[in-house]
Amino acid sequence: MQAIMALDKENLPLHVAITMDGNGRWAQAKKLPRTSGHDEGLRTAKRIVKAARDIGIKYLTLYVFSTENWKRAEQEVGFLMNLIHTHLCAELAFYKENGIRVRHIGNFEALPASIQKDIKQAMDDTADFKGMTVNLAINYGGRDEIIRGIKKIIENKVSPDQLDEKTFSSYLDMPECPDVDVLIRTGGEQRLSNYLLWHVAYAEQIYTDTLWPDYSNEEFYSHIEAFQHRNRRFGAEKPASKKGK
Ligand code: IPE
Ligand code: IPE
Ligand code: MG
């Protein structure tokens, strides 16, 4: 049976986050430059956005570029920035046609001015869409997000007794999004790599050896199904009710 058929449409994760890893190894295995892996990875990302939209996922967060990825060769970083720029310009129509709201998470101020402009344009043009939200994590680091949040809290003179988990979340990069329900990572590594540290507190985690450019819709749906079979207890002795999310 196709994985999509096995899905329980009443029990979809509200928020799916993906660490799209393995582009470089995919290219190297084919004796291609690492940058070809990023080109192919972008095609996969677009396909998975559509696959998620088709089953009604409300929030999809994609790890595009981390605060640590600046350590890579200048040529690779330049290529990635250019790819992000081209994608945001060329695909704005796709996001609009599909009623997808685009948001950015990460350190905006430290991005090149041209990328800031593209992000702003994409966010402004899609701000009113209600269907699905795609959060693009570009120059994103979980620790950096938390530090920037704390700075805003201090600037706003929030008093200790006003500060609880809900208030703290509201100072982070995606205040309107629910916590991550499932975190999927391709590429074989089983680590967080500084992704969404606050938001994955109770996320189910799914790791696959598949390199991101090879990640199929079928495997994506099988991961959503695997999520549906997890027993989420949130610290209680019994699984939380799956209905009424
Ligand atoms: C993920 O693929 C994309 C980015 C981090 C930008 P990698 O480029 O990390 O690919 P591997 O892990 O080296 O194969
Ligand atoms: C995480 O992958 C970042 C993105 C996918 C954008 P990395 O390849 O940078 O992570 P590490 O270096 O394996 O931890
Ligand atoms: Mg990697």
PDB file of N, CA, C and O and ligand atoms in Angstrom, residues 21-22 25 72 185, ligand 3:
ATOM      1  N   ASP A  21      19.711  17.125   5.355  1.00  0.00           N
ATOM      2  CA  ASP A  21      21.164  16.908   5.370  1.00  0.00           C
ATOM      3  C   ASP A  21      21.577  15.830   4.366  1.00  0.00           C
ATOM      4  O   ASP A  21      20.822  14.889   4.106  1.00  0.00           O
ATOM      5  N   GLY A  22      22.788  15.986   3.844  1.00  0.00           N
ATOM      6  CA  GLY A  22      23.351  14.952   2.961  1.00  0.00           C
ATOM      7  C   GLY A  22      23.567  15.388   1.516  1.00  0.00           C
ATOM      8  O   GLY A  22      23.935  14.559   0.675  1.00  0.00           O
ATOM      9  N   ARG A  25      27.373  14.860   0.419  1.00  0.00           N
ATOM     10  CA  ARG A  25      27.727  13.444   0.219  1.00  0.00           C
ATOM     11  C   ARG A  25      27.040  12.863  -1.010  1.00  0.00           C
ATOM     12  O   ARG A  25      27.593  12.040  -1.721  1.00  0.00           O
ATOM     13  N   ARG A  72      32.014  26.977   6.325  1.00  0.00           N
ATOM     14  CA  ARG A  72      32.343  26.254   5.085  1.00  0.00           C
ATOM     15  C   ARG A  72      33.150  27.145   4.129  1.00  0.00           C
ATOM     16  O   ARG A  72      33.232  28.354   4.318  1.00  0.00           O
ATOM     17  N   ARG A 185      15.273  13.997  10.224  1.00  0.00           N
ATOM     18  CA  ARG A 185      16.604  14.356   9.709  1.00  0.00           C
ATOM     19  C   ARG A 185      17.077  13.293   8.731  1.00  0.00           C
ATOM     20  O   ARG A 185      17.124  12.109   9.069  1.00  0.00           O
TER      21      ARG A 185
HETATM   22 MG    MG B   3      25.719  17.974   6.542  1.00  0.00          MG
END
